[in-house]
XYZ file of C-alpha atoms in Angstrom:
656
model
C 0.000 0.000 0.000
C 2.856 2.326 0.873
C 4.697 1.439 -2.315
C 1.632 2.202 -4.438
C 1.245 5.586 -2.775
C 4.915 6.403 -3.321
C 4.651 5.358 -6.959
C 1.561 7.472 -7.452
C 3.208 10.438 -5.714
C 6.373 10.138 -7.812
C 4.299 10.001 -10.996
C 2.421 13.158 -10.011
C 5.693 14.878 -9.079
C 7.322 14.003 -12.409
C 4.188 15.074 -14.260
C 4.248 18.453 -12.522
C 7.906 19.066 -13.373
C 7.942 17.688 -16.886
C 8.080 20.576 -19.382
C 5.164 20.562 -21.757
C 6.133 20.950 -25.388
C 2.887 22.724 -26.247
C 3.361 25.272 -23.471
C 6.880 25.990 -24.698
C 5.617 26.441 -28.265
C 2.934 28.855 -27.100
C 5.494 30.799 -25.091
C 7.782 31.065 -28.128
C 4.929 32.246 -30.338
C 3.919 34.798 -27.764
C 7.435 36.185 -27.311
C 8.577 35.718 -30.926
C 5.656 36.965 -33.041
C 7.594 36.251 -36.229
C 6.924 32.542 -35.606
C 3.215 33.329 -35.772
C 3.012 35.251 -39.056
C 6.052 34.039 -41.023
C 4.784 30.449 -41.634
C 1.493 31.897 -42.899
C 3.121 34.402 -45.235
C 1.486 34.399 -48.675
C 4.235 34.947 -51.252
C 1.847 35.404 -54.161
C -0.295 38.107 -52.546
C 2.126 39.882 -50.216
C 5.625 39.750 -51.715
C 5.100 42.359 -54.444
C 3.504 45.060 -52.219
C 6.015 44.343 -49.454
C 8.899 44.692 -51.927
C 7.637 48.031 -53.259
C 7.046 49.273 -49.720
C 10.503 48.072 -48.682
C 12.158 50.056 -51.477
C 10.318 53.246 -50.516
C 11.019 52.628 -46.830
C 14.752 52.169 -47.511
C 14.906 55.669 -49.009
C 13.293 57.090 -45.863
C 15.520 55.022 -43.588
C 18.705 56.264 -45.300
C 17.728 59.945 -45.361
C 16.331 59.968 -41.834
C 19.261 57.910 -40.570
C 21.754 60.470 -41.847
C 19.747 63.439 -40.565
C 18.872 62.006 -37.149
C 22.478 60.947 -36.577
C 23.522 64.565 -37.109
C 20.621 65.605 -34.864
C 22.069 63.245 -32.242
C 25.474 64.986 -32.592
C 27.258 61.915 -34.002
C 28.746 61.061 -37.400
C 26.104 60.427 -40.131
C 27.272 56.846 -40.804
C 26.011 55.757 -37.386
C 22.513 56.738 -38.482
C 22.733 54.119 -41.239
C 23.547 51.471 -38.631
C 20.607 52.724 -36.580
C 18.355 52.186 -39.602
C 19.491 48.584 -40.000
C 19.836 46.667 -36.731
C 16.765 47.930 -34.778
C 14.478 47.160 -37.739
C 15.706 43.550 -37.820
C 15.247 43.077 -34.064
C 11.750 44.562 -34.081
C 10.688 42.384 -37.028
C 11.467 39.353 -34.835
C 10.009 40.503 -31.505
C 7.502 43.230 -32.434
C 3.772 42.789 -33.012
C 3.115 45.857 -35.175
C 2.969 44.632 -38.764
C 3.195 48.141 -40.220
C 5.576 49.721 -37.706
C 8.893 50.912 -39.147
C 11.503 50.996 -36.390
C 14.800 52.842 -36.799
C 16.279 56.221 -35.992
C 13.790 58.605 -34.414
C 13.884 62.377 -34.118
C 12.674 62.574 -30.511
C 15.129 60.014 -29.123
C 17.928 61.609 -31.163
C 17.210 64.983 -29.590
C 17.274 63.467 -26.111
C 20.528 61.570 -26.677
C 22.114 64.715 -28.159
C 21.809 66.360 -24.733
C 24.012 63.647 -23.211
C 26.488 63.719 -26.110
C 26.940 67.494 -26.021
C 27.186 67.525 -22.241
C 29.759 64.731 -21.883
C 31.721 65.215 -25.131
C 31.302 68.888 -26.082
C 32.616 70.247 -29.355
C 35.189 72.297 -27.483
C 36.899 69.081 -26.333
C 37.728 68.031 -29.885
C 41.485 67.523 -30.143
C 43.709 68.051 -33.122
C 43.723 64.348 -34.033
C 41.738 63.844 -37.249
C 41.610 60.527 -39.021
C 43.799 57.671 -37.876
C 44.487 54.327 -39.467
C 44.123 52.599 -36.114
C 40.700 54.123 -35.385
C 37.447 52.350 -36.272
C 36.232 53.186 -39.797
C 38.973 55.795 -40.072
C 37.050 58.173 -37.802
C 38.665 60.317 -35.134
C 38.673 59.414 -31.472
C 36.390 62.396 -30.868
C 33.690 60.886 -33.110
C 34.090 57.493 -31.413
C 33.699 59.068 -27.975
C 30.493 60.751 -29.095
C 28.925 57.594 -30.521
C 30.001 55.807 -27.329
C 27.844 58.152 -25.256
C 24.891 57.823 -27.673
C 25.235 54.007 -27.627
C 25.299 54.090 -23.804
C 22.027 56.043 -23.805
C 20.537 53.470 -26.186
C 21.788 50.559 -24.059
C 20.497 51.897 -20.746
C 17.207 53.023 -22.300
C 16.700 49.528 -23.690
C 17.505 47.959 -20.329
C 14.852 50.169 -18.717
C 12.301 49.075 -21.324
C 13.126 45.391 -20.786
C 12.800 45.924 -17.015
C 9.358 47.453 -17.606
C 8.466 44.362 -19.617
C 9.550 42.106 -16.746
C 7.466 44.184 -14.327
C 4.480 43.982 -16.735
C 4.055 47.755 -16.774
C 2.399 47.659 -20.188
C -0.948 47.519 -18.391
C -0.310 51.078 -17.164
C -0.357 52.494 -20.693
C -4.018 53.460 -20.299
C -2.671 56.538 -18.494
C -1.232 57.710 -21.817
C -4.303 59.326 -23.310
C -4.562 60.390 -26.919
C -4.449 64.158 -26.220
C -1.254 63.751 -24.181
C 0.493 61.650 -26.850
C -0.677 63.967 -29.626
C 0.544 67.096 -27.813
C 3.872 65.524 -26.851
C 4.664 64.301 -30.380
C 3.582 67.621 -31.896
C 5.765 69.556 -29.491
C 8.706 67.258 -30.131
C 8.216 67.637 -33.894
C 8.339 71.400 -33.372
C 11.677 70.922 -31.606
C 12.996 68.859 -34.536
C 11.957 71.526 -37.052
C 13.701 74.119 -34.902
C 16.881 72.026 -34.832
C 16.902 71.964 -38.652
C 16.580 75.742 -39.019
C 20.350 76.264 -39.085
C 20.669 73.861 -42.024
C 17.692 75.327 -43.865
C 19.205 78.804 -43.583
C 22.818 77.736 -44.030
C 23.859 79.289 -40.712
C 26.615 78.345 -38.297
C 25.048 78.016 -34.876
C 26.325 76.682 -31.533
C 24.459 73.856 -29.846
C 21.641 75.279 -27.721
C 19.551 73.120 -25.366
C 18.016 73.142 -21.910
C 14.890 74.893 -20.604
C 13.582 77.531 -23.032
C 16.266 76.483 -25.533
C 13.553 76.535 -28.197
C 13.207 80.303 -27.830
C 16.950 80.907 -27.509
C 17.505 79.260 -30.915
C 15.107 81.633 -32.667
C 16.540 84.574 -30.736
C 19.997 83.636 -32.034
C 18.639 83.323 -35.592
C 17.110 86.813 -35.526
C 20.206 88.304 -33.950
C 22.386 86.805 -36.717
C 19.923 87.107 -39.584
C 22.612 88.652 -41.799
C 24.608 85.407 -41.770
C 21.854 83.513 -43.637
C 23.116 82.051 -46.917
C 20.682 82.934 -49.666
C 21.705 79.913 -51.767
C 20.896 77.490 -48.938
C 17.573 79.236 -48.231
C 16.469 79.107 -51.890
C 17.509 75.458 -52.253
C 15.621 74.598 -49.044
C 12.454 76.354 -50.214
C 12.651 74.680 -53.625
C 13.141 71.245 -52.024
C 10.212 71.723 -49.621
C 7.876 72.874 -52.424
C 8.833 69.918 -54.640
C 8.472 67.412 -51.803
C 5.083 68.682 -50.635
C 3.681 69.006 -54.156
C 4.760 65.562 -55.362
C 3.686 63.820 -52.157
C 0.264 65.443 -52.330
C -0.091 64.284 -55.944
C 1.006 60.784 -54.962
C -1.595 60.737 -52.203
C -4.333 62.040 -54.485
C -3.690 59.616 -57.339
C -2.452 56.606 -55.347
C -5.502 54.576 -56.394
C -4.899 55.214 -60.087
C -1.139 54.636 -60.161
C 0.391 51.371 -58.987
C 3.818 52.773 -58.085
C 4.258 56.129 -56.353
C 7.115 58.409 -57.382
C 10.011 58.130 -54.864
C 10.470 61.883 -54.715
C 12.908 61.668 -51.772
C 15.263 59.452 -53.770
C 14.957 61.591 -56.903
C 15.665 64.756 -54.911
C 18.717 63.219 -53.220
C 20.200 62.103 -56.547
C 19.468 65.419 -58.287
C 20.788 67.571 -55.439
C 23.928 65.495 -54.990
C 24.657 65.533 -58.734
C 24.070 69.295 -58.968
C 26.268 69.949 -55.935
C 29.047 67.774 -57.403
C 28.913 69.417 -60.845
C 28.819 73.009 -59.586
C 31.071 72.394 -56.561
C 28.577 74.171 -54.289
C 30.543 73.261 -51.183
C 33.390 75.598 -52.183
C 31.644 78.013 -54.566
C 28.649 78.871 -52.348
C 29.830 77.517 -49.003
C 26.983 75.003 -48.701
C 27.411 72.400 -45.984
C 27.315 68.797 -47.282
C 26.995 65.428 -45.544
C 30.667 64.613 -46.081
C 32.583 61.350 -46.031
C 30.551 58.184 -45.369
C 32.885 55.228 -44.646
C 32.051 51.781 -46.013
C 31.232 48.675 -44.031
C 30.138 47.794 -40.512
C 32.721 47.695 -37.704
C 32.959 44.697 -35.356
C 30.636 44.925 -32.338
C 31.864 46.591 -29.188
C 30.168 47.096 -25.821
C 29.071 50.652 -24.979
C 31.205 52.424 -22.368
C 29.742 51.357 -19.037
C 31.532 54.089 -17.111
C 29.139 56.754 -18.461
C 25.880 54.945 -17.654
C 25.415 56.788 -14.375
C 25.810 60.110 -16.190
C 23.110 59.379 -18.806
C 20.322 58.027 -16.567
C 18.082 61.035 -17.208
C 18.425 60.777 -20.989
C 17.993 56.991 -20.843
C 14.643 57.312 -19.051
C 13.571 59.918 -21.603
C 14.509 57.632 -24.487
C 12.740 54.665 -22.869
C 9.474 56.482 -22.168
C 9.199 58.824 -25.150
C 10.318 56.200 -27.659
C 7.942 53.592 -26.271
C 4.947 55.921 -26.100
C 5.369 57.166 -29.674
C 5.975 53.635 -30.987
C 3.061 52.092 -29.088
C 0.661 54.721 -30.433
C 1.693 53.799 -33.994
C 1.444 50.057 -33.292
C -2.031 50.413 -31.764
C -3.169 52.586 -34.674
C -1.881 49.983 -37.118
C -3.599 47.171 -35.228
C -6.887 49.068 -35.110
C -6.750 49.857 -38.822
C -5.922 46.334 -39.971
C -7.892 44.396 -37.327
C -5.256 42.628 -35.245
C -4.075 42.913 -31.653
C -0.933 44.305 -30.044
C 0.375 43.302 -26.614
C 1.592 46.384 -24.736
C 4.079 44.379 -22.664
C 5.499 42.597 -25.708
C 6.142 46.000 -27.291
C 8.236 46.886 -24.234
C 10.359 43.798 -24.899
C 10.618 44.423 -28.647
C 11.713 48.052 -28.339
C 13.961 47.285 -25.386
C 15.890 44.666 -27.351
C 15.877 47.008 -30.383
C 17.872 49.433 -28.255
C 20.060 47.047 -26.240
C 21.381 44.786 -29.022
C 22.081 47.531 -31.633
C 23.983 49.558 -29.018
C 26.809 47.028 -29.442
C 26.926 47.984 -33.149
C 27.375 51.754 -32.620
C 23.685 52.618 -33.018
C 21.878 55.657 -31.659
C 18.555 55.205 -29.754
C 15.712 53.936 -31.928
C 11.921 53.919 -32.055
C 9.108 53.848 -34.603
C 8.532 56.979 -36.679
C 5.183 58.283 -37.898
C 6.503 59.264 -41.337
C 7.905 55.818 -42.075
C 4.823 54.051 -40.737
C 2.547 56.281 -42.829
C 4.739 55.442 -45.826
C 4.081 51.747 -45.262
C 0.363 52.474 -45.171
C 0.392 54.451 -48.402
C 2.515 51.933 -50.324
C 0.358 48.960 -49.316
C 2.746 47.025 -47.072
C 1.332 43.802 -45.647
C 3.862 42.565 -43.062
C 7.245 43.212 -41.503
C 8.812 41.644 -44.601
C 8.752 45.165 -46.069
C 11.034 46.327 -43.237
C 13.372 43.371 -43.744
C 13.619 44.156 -47.468
C 14.462 47.758 -46.611
C 17.233 46.452 -44.340
C 18.788 44.621 -47.297
C 18.804 47.854 -49.294
C 20.234 49.829 -46.365
C 22.986 47.213 -46.132
C 23.780 47.803 -49.826
C 24.025 51.533 -49.129
C 26.386 50.906 -46.210
C 28.749 48.727 -48.239
C 28.499 50.295 -51.708
C 26.522 53.514 -52.167
C 27.383 55.369 -48.948
C 30.440 57.277 -50.256
C 28.324 58.719 -53.087
C 26.271 60.633 -50.512
C 29.246 62.894 -49.786
C 27.814 65.713 -51.946
C 24.292 65.688 -50.506
C 23.587 69.256 -49.249
C 22.546 69.439 -45.617
C 19.797 71.952 -46.484
C 18.178 69.371 -48.793
C 18.467 66.696 -46.115
C 16.881 69.071 -43.582
C 14.041 69.797 -46.036
C 13.315 66.070 -46.340
C 13.183 65.776 -42.542
C 10.869 68.776 -42.105
C 8.424 67.539 -44.757
C 8.553 64.060 -43.203
C 7.279 65.564 -39.935
C 4.095 66.776 -41.612
C 2.044 63.982 -40.051
C 3.011 65.118 -36.553
C 2.690 68.833 -37.210
C -0.826 68.646 -38.638
C -2.006 67.250 -35.308
C -2.704 70.903 -34.480
C -5.999 70.259 -36.270
C -7.017 68.003 -33.376
C -7.492 71.087 -31.211
C -10.884 71.796 -32.761
C -11.977 68.224 -32.128
C -10.875 68.292 -28.480
C -12.557 71.670 -27.944
C -15.902 70.326 -29.155
C -15.630 67.004 -27.320
C -14.122 67.994 -23.979
C -12.589 71.371 -23.225
C -10.521 69.893 -20.415
C -8.818 67.587 -22.948
C -8.198 70.701 -25.040
C -6.545 72.361 -22.073
C -4.409 69.281 -21.399
C -3.277 69.244 -25.043
C -2.272 72.917 -25.009
C -0.498 72.752 -21.651
C 1.359 69.544 -22.567
C 2.483 71.116 -25.842
C 3.702 74.245 -24.057
C 5.649 72.213 -21.504
C 7.176 70.120 -24.301
C 8.496 73.052 -26.311
C 9.622 74.941 -23.195
C 11.476 72.021 -21.632
C 11.650 68.611 -23.347
C 9.474 65.781 -24.651
C 9.872 63.624 -21.537
C 8.971 66.575 -19.273
C 5.893 67.338 -21.379
C 4.837 63.681 -21.303
C 5.202 63.477 -17.524
C 3.269 66.723 -17.064
C 0.451 65.510 -19.321
C 0.071 62.210 -17.466
C 0.116 63.850 -14.020
C -2.318 66.522 -15.154
C -4.706 63.933 -16.610
C -4.686 61.817 -13.444
C -5.233 64.868 -11.234
C -8.201 66.055 -13.297
C -9.873 62.636 -13.339
C -9.369 62.240 -9.587
C -10.923 65.660 -9.132
C -13.896 64.902 -11.381
C -14.835 61.436 -10.148
C -15.881 62.427 -6.597
C -18.342 64.946 -8.056
C -19.999 62.310 -10.226
C -23.605 61.407 -9.318
C -23.203 57.784 -10.331
C -20.758 56.518 -7.714
C -23.490 54.359 -6.151
C -22.949 50.692 -6.943
C -25.494 49.588 -9.532
C -25.503 46.522 -11.692
C -26.130 46.804 -15.409
C -29.556 45.492 -16.247
C -30.660 43.132 -18.992
C -34.198 42.742 -20.239
C -35.525 40.190 -22.660
C -38.816 40.326 -24.505
C -40.941 37.824 -26.427
C -42.392 39.509 -29.430
C -44.622 38.514 -32.247
C -43.670 39.302 -35.835
C -46.057 39.493 -38.731
C -44.011 37.185 -40.962
C -42.662 34.515 -38.647
C -45.496 34.335 -36.205
C -44.570 33.700 -32.587
C -40.786 34.035 -32.500
C -38.403 35.209 -29.927
C -36.748 38.549 -30.528
C -34.255 39.734 -27.991
C -33.773 43.244 -26.712
C -31.022 43.878 -24.195
C -31.129 47.068 -22.148
C -27.862 47.877 -20.416
C -27.467 50.960 -18.248
C -24.062 52.555 -17.924
C -23.668 53.657 -14.325
C -20.334 55.460 -14.542
C -18.703 58.240 -16.532
C -16.890 57.136 -19.697
C -13.256 58.221 -19.453
C -9.898 56.746 -20.351
C -9.756 54.877 -17.014
C -12.693 52.601 -17.779
C -13.161 52.898 -21.558
C -11.310 49.675 -22.434
C -13.070 47.705 -19.672
C -16.440 48.982 -20.856
C -15.681 47.749 -24.381
C -14.409 44.363 -23.145
C -17.399 43.695 -20.873
C -19.919 44.626 -23.544
C -18.196 42.413 -26.113
C -18.219 39.549 -23.589
C -22.000 39.794 -23.386
C -22.345 39.615 -27.159
C -19.813 36.789 -27.524
C -21.524 34.710 -24.847
C -24.849 35.303 -26.534
C -23.513 34.226 -29.933
C -21.971 31.087 -28.424
C -25.225 30.178 -26.669
C -27.206 30.765 -29.868
C -25.070 28.182 -31.645
C -25.454 25.561 -28.909
C -29.123 25.979 -28.091
C -31.395 25.494 -31.082
C -34.816 25.004 -29.530
C -35.385 27.214 -26.525
C -38.888 28.190 -25.641
C -38.260 30.160 -22.544
C -35.588 32.752 -21.759
C -34.036 33.080 -18.339
C -32.832 36.452 -17.216
C -29.503 37.032 -15.423
C -27.396 40.007 -14.505
C -24.386 39.806 -16.806
C -22.317 42.891 -16.143
C -21.344 44.660 -12.952
C -20.833 48.399 -12.815
C -17.717 49.784 -14.474
C -16.422 50.965 -11.133
C -15.548 47.409 -9.982
C -15.170 46.215 -13.596
C -16.056 42.508 -13.260
C -18.405 40.385 -15.282
C -20.496 37.611 -13.731
C -19.365 34.204 -14.848
C -22.823 32.912 -15.556
C -24.310 34.029 -18.805
C -27.989 34.207 -19.569
C -29.572 31.758 -21.936
C -30.704 34.021 -24.754
C -33.445 33.367 -27.181
C -32.288 32.333 -30.626
C -32.887 35.064 -33.152
C -31.369 36.358 -36.297
C -30.614 39.709 -34.777
C -30.087 41.043 -31.296
C -31.172 44.546 -30.331
C -29.102 46.417 -27.791
C -30.128 49.603 -25.971
C -27.485 51.448 -23.967
C -28.984 53.607 -21.243
C -26.507 56.502 -21.002
C -28.228 58.315 -18.146
C -25.273 57.468 -15.904
C -22.697 59.088 -18.213
C -22.464 62.358 -16.318
C -19.162 63.265 -17.947
C -16.789 61.827 -20.509
C -13.550 62.498 -22.341
C -12.291 61.879 -25.867
C -11.159 58.301 -25.101
C -14.575 57.398 -23.688
C -16.515 58.840 -26.625
C -14.148 57.175 -29.112
C -14.723 53.840 -27.385
C -18.504 54.382 -27.501
C -18.297 54.923 -31.272
C -16.050 51.861 -31.580
C -18.601 49.800 -29.632
C -21.267 50.884 -32.088
C -19.165 49.746 -35.058
C -18.262 46.421 -33.419
C -21.911 45.709 -32.627
C -22.895 46.567 -36.176
C -20.306 44.121 -37.520
C -21.751 41.427 -35.247
C -25.295 42.023 -36.575
C -26.342 43.701 -33.351
C -28.479 46.793 -33.764
C -27.593 49.303 -31.083
C -29.499 52.331 -29.816
C -28.542 54.926 -27.228
C -31.001 56.321 -24.699
C -30.863 59.302 -22.348
C -27.909 60.879 -24.172
C -27.039 64.432 -23.235
C -26.694 67.045 -25.962
C -22.957 67.300 -25.300
C -22.529 63.525 -25.723
C -24.396 63.546 -29.035
C -22.285 66.469 -30.241
C -19.079 64.744 -29.152
C -20.025 61.563 -31.020
C -20.485 63.571 -34.189
C -16.973 65.001 -33.918
C -15.541 61.570 -33.125
C -17.141 60.090 -36.218
C -20.826 59.317 -35.634
C -21.063 55.962 -37.443
C -24.609 56.320 -38.715
C -25.827 59.813 -39.523
C -28.778 58.620 -41.634
C -30.601 56.437 -39.112
C -31.392 57.690 -35.592
C -28.999 56.294 -32.989
C -29.836 58.278 -29.854
C -33.274 58.578 -28.243
C -34.753 60.555 -25.388
C -35.706 57.472 -23.381
C -35.578 53.707 -23.347
C -39.238 53.525 -24.297
C -38.588 55.695 -27.365
C -35.785 53.358 -28.425
C -38.077 50.341 -27.932
C -40.790 52.028 -30.000
C -38.286 52.621 -32.784
C -37.258 48.952 -32.765
C -40.927 47.954 -32.715
C -41.817 50.118 -35.705
C -38.754 49.205 -37.746
C -39.284 45.484 -37.318
C -43.077 45.608 -37.749
C -43.625 44.107 -34.321
C -47.307 43.924 -33.488
C -47.248 42.932 -29.893
C -45.052 42.482 -26.876
C -46.278 39.100 -25.648
C -44.163 38.691 -22.592
C -41.447 40.544 -20.775
C -39.222 39.911 -17.797
C -37.311 42.475 -15.838
C -34.243 42.381 -13.625
């Protein structure tokens, strides 16, 4: 008896400690998303659009890599490395199928603060190029890229630590107005940093609080030093870029291949500068020597990590926030999901590993991601193809970029920031939806341009939390109420005595960014459970009523689902009398709920909507302007359903 017990116990023990192959496979697929989509890649349908997108993306990666490396106060060749290695790492670990990772203006600006502080231009010695130095660059250039690589390494470590701590669930604090204001303010900083190249001026490095205003003060004080040739070439480049890109966008449905205006402009400007010797004749600043090849990997200098902690946190937070917003937008547009914590891991490794290959901090850029949208990219294969082309540039074409004028490169960067700069148009939307969100946007933008992107982001988050905490206690719906469900038996003229289902759910809390996602998830759970029950139960004559959803304040759904009546369509009425206030995230989620219900053949109506809520839904994209969506009361919504479906009689009804 004892032996049998021991044998049974040993079997259970070995079973508990035996690794399950299926669990390991699921873990690998979850942490290596490339294993999920790569085996299902359709060569016939996706290879051609991914190839065309990869070619266009490579042009952006090269130009932005050169410009953002200079913005980061390092040699331009290191920007090419930063356009190669992070894109490969993200393609393996990232979940955004249309996210183009590489050099990023905001992280370059942040790392430039550390580079200029630790290795200032005044410390440059008389040693120029040496045969013993890496890539033939001076020790001064290698010291600068060492600091930038240290910022990238430590920033990536912070992001990986946030992944381990599962802090991705805290991203709901990053509301859309805060992200929009921060990225717009940072884009304004980038444009300001390119002014000296657009005007052909020599300007010392200016940073710190109010550095934005000091730069323009310096420009106006030294307005006579502007080179007219550089200014005219910059204006001509900007006009050509904007005009051609607008034409490409307008006729993209009629033409299969868009004109790579960036590439054409680079070739034309470089050729013209070489033929006319603009560098000497007109004094135009050019990119200069681009060495060939990739140096062997080397660890970043660990002795400077303690001195770059502030910049590393800025790179980790700002880069992740901007990249996550693009990944979530891509997922929403193309109907797939993105794990916030997995994005921490992907971007963390995209900073840690490339730092050993002399790369500056990386993140996803709006201009490159929008380029993937417009060129019809399907998967991350487009980014991998662009990496192959960037590699060709590094080993073969790089030296030919010597004659590229810096004013042309700056023009390409400024036009590429158009997507961020036009976010000023969101101000009208926020004003009409929620004036407090408008105030948060403006104040976050002001803090960003006055100080830095990470300071503006922190201010926006703190301000948002403080306002919500201040508004919730004044809400009239803090009493705990369960959402209610009602089911009705109705009689139709065509089918006789059939069961039609009407669900009435009352929302007992304000709709804000804190509970918007939970509201969407709980409502979708009700519909999914109903659809599953409709498939299993074919002949049900009587419906039982249950409370399915608790209030949004405690955010839990009951495990037991009601047994709904089988019907072709379900009618849902949302009683919005409890929505005493809302913000842009809450209204956007309400519109998204409407669209999801419509796709699931669920007709939805809103009751007891305030005038401000109806107005806000219109500005957020009211999904159905032809048919009435909102009604004065629940009874009015029921009457509308009754009349539309030619219902003659309510035969039975049960109430919670």
